[in-house]
Tab-separated table of C-alpha atoms in Angstrom:
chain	number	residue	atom	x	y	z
M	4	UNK	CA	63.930	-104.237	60.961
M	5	UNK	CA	60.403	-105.634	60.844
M	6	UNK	CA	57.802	-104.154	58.662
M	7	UNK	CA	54.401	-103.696	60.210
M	8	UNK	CA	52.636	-106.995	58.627
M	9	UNK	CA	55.352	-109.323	59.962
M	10	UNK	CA	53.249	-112.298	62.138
M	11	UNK	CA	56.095	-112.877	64.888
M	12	UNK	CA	55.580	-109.541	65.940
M	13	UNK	CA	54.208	-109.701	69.814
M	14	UNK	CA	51.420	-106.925	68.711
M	15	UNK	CA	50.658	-105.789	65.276
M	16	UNK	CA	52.882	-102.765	64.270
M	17	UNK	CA	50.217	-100.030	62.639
M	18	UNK	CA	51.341	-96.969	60.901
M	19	UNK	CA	49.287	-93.889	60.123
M	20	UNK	CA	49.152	-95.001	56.072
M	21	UNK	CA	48.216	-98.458	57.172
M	22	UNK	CA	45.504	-97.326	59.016
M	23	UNK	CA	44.126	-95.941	55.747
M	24	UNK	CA	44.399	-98.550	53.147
M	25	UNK	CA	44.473	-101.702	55.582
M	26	UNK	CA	41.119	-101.960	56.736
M	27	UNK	CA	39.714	-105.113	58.257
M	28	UNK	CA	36.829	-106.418	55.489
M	29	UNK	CA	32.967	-107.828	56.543
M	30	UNK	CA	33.054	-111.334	56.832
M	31	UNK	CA	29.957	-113.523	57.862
M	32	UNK	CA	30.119	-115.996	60.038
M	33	UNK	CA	29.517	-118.428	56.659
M	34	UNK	CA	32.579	-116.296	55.010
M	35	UNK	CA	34.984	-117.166	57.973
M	36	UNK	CA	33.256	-120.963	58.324
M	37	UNK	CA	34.251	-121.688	54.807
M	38	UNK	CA	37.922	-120.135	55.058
M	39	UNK	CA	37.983	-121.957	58.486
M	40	UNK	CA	37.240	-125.161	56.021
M	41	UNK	CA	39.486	-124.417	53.604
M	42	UNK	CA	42.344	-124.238	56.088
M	43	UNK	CA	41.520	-127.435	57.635
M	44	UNK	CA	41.480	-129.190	54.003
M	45	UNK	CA	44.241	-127.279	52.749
M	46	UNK	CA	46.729	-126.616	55.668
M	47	UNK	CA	46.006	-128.578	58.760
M	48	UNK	CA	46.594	-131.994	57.800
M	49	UNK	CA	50.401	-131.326	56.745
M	50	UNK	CA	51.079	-129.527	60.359
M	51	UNK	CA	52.083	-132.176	63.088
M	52	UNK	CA	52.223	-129.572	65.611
M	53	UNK	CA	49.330	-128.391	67.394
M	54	UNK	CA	50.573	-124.539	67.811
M	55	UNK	CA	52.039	-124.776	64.367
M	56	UNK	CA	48.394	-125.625	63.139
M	57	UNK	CA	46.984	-122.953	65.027
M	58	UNK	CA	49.166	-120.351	63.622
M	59	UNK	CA	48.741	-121.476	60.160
M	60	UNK	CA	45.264	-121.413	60.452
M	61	UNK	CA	45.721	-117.497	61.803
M	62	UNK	CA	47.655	-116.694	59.034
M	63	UNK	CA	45.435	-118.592	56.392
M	64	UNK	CA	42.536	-116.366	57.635
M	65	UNK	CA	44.447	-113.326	57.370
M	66	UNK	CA	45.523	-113.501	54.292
M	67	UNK	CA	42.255	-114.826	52.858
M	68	UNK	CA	40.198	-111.845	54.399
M	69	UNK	CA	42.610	-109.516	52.881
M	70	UNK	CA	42.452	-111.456	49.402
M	71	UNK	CA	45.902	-112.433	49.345
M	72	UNK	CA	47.571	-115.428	47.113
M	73	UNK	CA	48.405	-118.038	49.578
M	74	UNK	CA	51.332	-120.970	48.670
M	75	UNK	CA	50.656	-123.189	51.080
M	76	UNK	CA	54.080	-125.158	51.244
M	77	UNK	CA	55.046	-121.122	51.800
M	78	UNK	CA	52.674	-121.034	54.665
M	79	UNK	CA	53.871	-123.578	56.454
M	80	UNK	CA	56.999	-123.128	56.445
M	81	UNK	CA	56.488	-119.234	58.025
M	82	UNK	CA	54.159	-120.723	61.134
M	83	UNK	CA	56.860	-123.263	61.882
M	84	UNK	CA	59.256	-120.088	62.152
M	85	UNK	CA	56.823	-117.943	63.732
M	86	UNK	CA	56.094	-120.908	66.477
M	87	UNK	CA	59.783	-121.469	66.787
M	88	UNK	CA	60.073	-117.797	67.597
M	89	UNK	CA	57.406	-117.348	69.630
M	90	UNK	CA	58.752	-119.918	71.407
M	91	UNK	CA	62.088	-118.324	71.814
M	92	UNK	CA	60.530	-115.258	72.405
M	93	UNK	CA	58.541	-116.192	75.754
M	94	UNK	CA	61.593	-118.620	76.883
M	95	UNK	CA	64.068	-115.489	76.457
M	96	UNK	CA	61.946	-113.551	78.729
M	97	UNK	CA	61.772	-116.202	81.175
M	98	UNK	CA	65.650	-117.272	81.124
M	99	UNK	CA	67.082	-113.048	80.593
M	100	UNK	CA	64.991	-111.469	82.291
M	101	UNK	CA	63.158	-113.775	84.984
M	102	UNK	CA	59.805	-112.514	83.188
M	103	UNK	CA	56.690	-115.377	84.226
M	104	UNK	CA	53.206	-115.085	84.199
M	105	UNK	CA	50.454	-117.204	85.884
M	106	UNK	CA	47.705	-118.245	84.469
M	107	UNK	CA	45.393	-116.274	86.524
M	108	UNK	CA	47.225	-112.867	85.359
M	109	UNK	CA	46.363	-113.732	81.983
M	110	UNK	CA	42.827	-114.906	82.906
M	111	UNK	CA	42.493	-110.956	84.342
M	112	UNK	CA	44.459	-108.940	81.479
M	113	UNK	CA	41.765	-111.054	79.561
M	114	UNK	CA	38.614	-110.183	81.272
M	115	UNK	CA	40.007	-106.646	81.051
M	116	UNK	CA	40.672	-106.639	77.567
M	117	UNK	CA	38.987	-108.542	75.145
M	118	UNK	CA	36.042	-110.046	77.339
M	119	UNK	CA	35.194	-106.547	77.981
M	120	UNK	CA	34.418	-105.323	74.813
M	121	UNK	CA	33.569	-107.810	72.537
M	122	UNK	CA	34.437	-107.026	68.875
M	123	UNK	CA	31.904	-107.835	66.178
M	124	UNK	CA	34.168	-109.885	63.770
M	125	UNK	CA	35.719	-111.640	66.672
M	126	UNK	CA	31.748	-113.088	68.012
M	127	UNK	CA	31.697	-114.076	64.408
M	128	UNK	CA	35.011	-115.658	64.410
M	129	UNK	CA	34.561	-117.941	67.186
M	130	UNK	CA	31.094	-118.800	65.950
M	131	UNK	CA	32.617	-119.842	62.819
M	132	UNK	CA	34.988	-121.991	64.816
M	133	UNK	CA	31.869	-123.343	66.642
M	134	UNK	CA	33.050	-121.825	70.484
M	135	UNK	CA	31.960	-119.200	72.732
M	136	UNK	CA	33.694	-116.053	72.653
M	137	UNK	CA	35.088	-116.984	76.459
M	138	UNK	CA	36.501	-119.897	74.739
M	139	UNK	CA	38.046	-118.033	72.208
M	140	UNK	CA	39.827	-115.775	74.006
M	141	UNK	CA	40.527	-118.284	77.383
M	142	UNK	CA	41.730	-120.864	75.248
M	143	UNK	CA	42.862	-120.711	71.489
M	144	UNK	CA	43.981	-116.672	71.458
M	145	UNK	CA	45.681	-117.033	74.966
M	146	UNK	CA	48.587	-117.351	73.329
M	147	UNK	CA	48.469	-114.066	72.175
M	148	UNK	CA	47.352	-112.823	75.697
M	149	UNK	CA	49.602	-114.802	77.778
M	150	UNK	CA	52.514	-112.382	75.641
M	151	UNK	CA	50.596	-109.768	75.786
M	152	UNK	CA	51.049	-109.926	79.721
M	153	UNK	CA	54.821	-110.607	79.325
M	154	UNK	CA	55.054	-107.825	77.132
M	155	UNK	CA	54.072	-105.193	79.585
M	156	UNK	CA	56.335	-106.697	82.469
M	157	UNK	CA	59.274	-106.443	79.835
M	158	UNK	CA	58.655	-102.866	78.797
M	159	UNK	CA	59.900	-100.930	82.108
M	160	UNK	CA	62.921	-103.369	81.632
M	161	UNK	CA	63.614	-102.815	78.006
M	162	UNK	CA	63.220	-99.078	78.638
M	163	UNK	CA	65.836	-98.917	81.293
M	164	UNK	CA	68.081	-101.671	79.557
M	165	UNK	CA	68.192	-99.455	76.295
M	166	UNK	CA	66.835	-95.778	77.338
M	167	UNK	CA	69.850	-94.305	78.219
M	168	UNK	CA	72.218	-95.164	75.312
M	169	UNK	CA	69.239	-94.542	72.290
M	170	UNK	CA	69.171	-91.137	70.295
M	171	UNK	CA	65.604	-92.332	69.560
M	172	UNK	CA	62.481	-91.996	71.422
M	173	UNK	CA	61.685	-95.483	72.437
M	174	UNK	CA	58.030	-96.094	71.925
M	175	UNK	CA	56.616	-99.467	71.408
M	176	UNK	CA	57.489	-100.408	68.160
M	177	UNK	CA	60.947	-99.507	69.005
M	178	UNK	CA	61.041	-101.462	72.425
M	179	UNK	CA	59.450	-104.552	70.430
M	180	UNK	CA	62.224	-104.011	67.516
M	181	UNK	CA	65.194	-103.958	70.593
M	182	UNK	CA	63.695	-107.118	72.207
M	183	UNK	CA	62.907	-108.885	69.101
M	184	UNK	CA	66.688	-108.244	67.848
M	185	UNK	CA	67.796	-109.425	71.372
M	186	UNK	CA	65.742	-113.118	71.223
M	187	UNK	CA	66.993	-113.529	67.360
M	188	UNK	CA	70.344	-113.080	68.430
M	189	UNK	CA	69.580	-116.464	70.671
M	190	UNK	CA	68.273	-118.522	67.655
């Protein structure tokens, strides 16, 4: 089972006590340039892989905002799992259940979701990383939205795949647990 802070998650799990104690800290746009630094000095240069990089650099951030020791031979190692999963995770989709996106679907969930209401620490995240906000969430999050958009084609099919033989209710932590358990079982 996958606890709430695991990074190959396709959304982040919350519970009610996490809501409480895990509170997103104020960082200035100096704050996030200099973890943003730190990352590239520390991290990127050992990371062939472009995605790899980028995910390292996400987790870097994270666990920097939230004062956390980081091992860096530690954190490389977990973004080349998380890229191989997420990876696996958009090919199962594809190849078990015929799940694709185009890029113009995830150009609209975008301008729907995060272009619409613009977050505070995320106009001072992408200012840190010297881009727009468009670029931001267009180009180096899309990732994230691109399975974002997969994800909500998959739930009706996860649902009906799994509804009828679970004694649980099947909310979205639970649908994300089945179809997380379903793409390790390919790797």
């Amino acid at each position: 089972m996958k606890d709430a802070d695991d990074s190959s998650a396709p959304f982040e799990k919350v519970t009610n006590s996490q809501v409480e104690t895990k509170t997103v800290p104020e960082m200035t746009v100096g704050d996030l340039k200099d973890i943003l630094s730190d990352s590239q000095r520390d991290v990127a240069p050992q990371i062939n892989n472009d995605f790899e990089r980028k995910l390292a650099e996400r987790l870097y951030v994270e666990m920097k905002m939230f004062d956390e020791s980081i091992d860096v031979n530690k954190l490389i190692t977990r973004a080349a799992e998380q890229a191989d999963f997420e990876r696996a995770w958009l090919a199962y989709a594809q190849d078990r259940y015929g799940i694709v996106v185009t890029d113009e679907e995830v150009d609209v969930w975008i301008e729907n979701g995060p272009d619409a209401e613009i977050v505070e620490l995320q106009r001072r995240y992408a200012e840190a990383k010297e881009m727009s906000v468009y670029e931001l969430n267009h180009g180096y999050d899309r990732d994230q939205y691109m399975k974002w958009v997969v994800w909500e084609k998959l739930i009706p099919i996860i649902t009906e795949r799994y509804g009828e033989s679970s004694e649980q209710v099947l909310d979205n932590n639970r649908l994300i647990e089945l179809y997380e358990d379903e793409v390790k079982g390919t790797l």
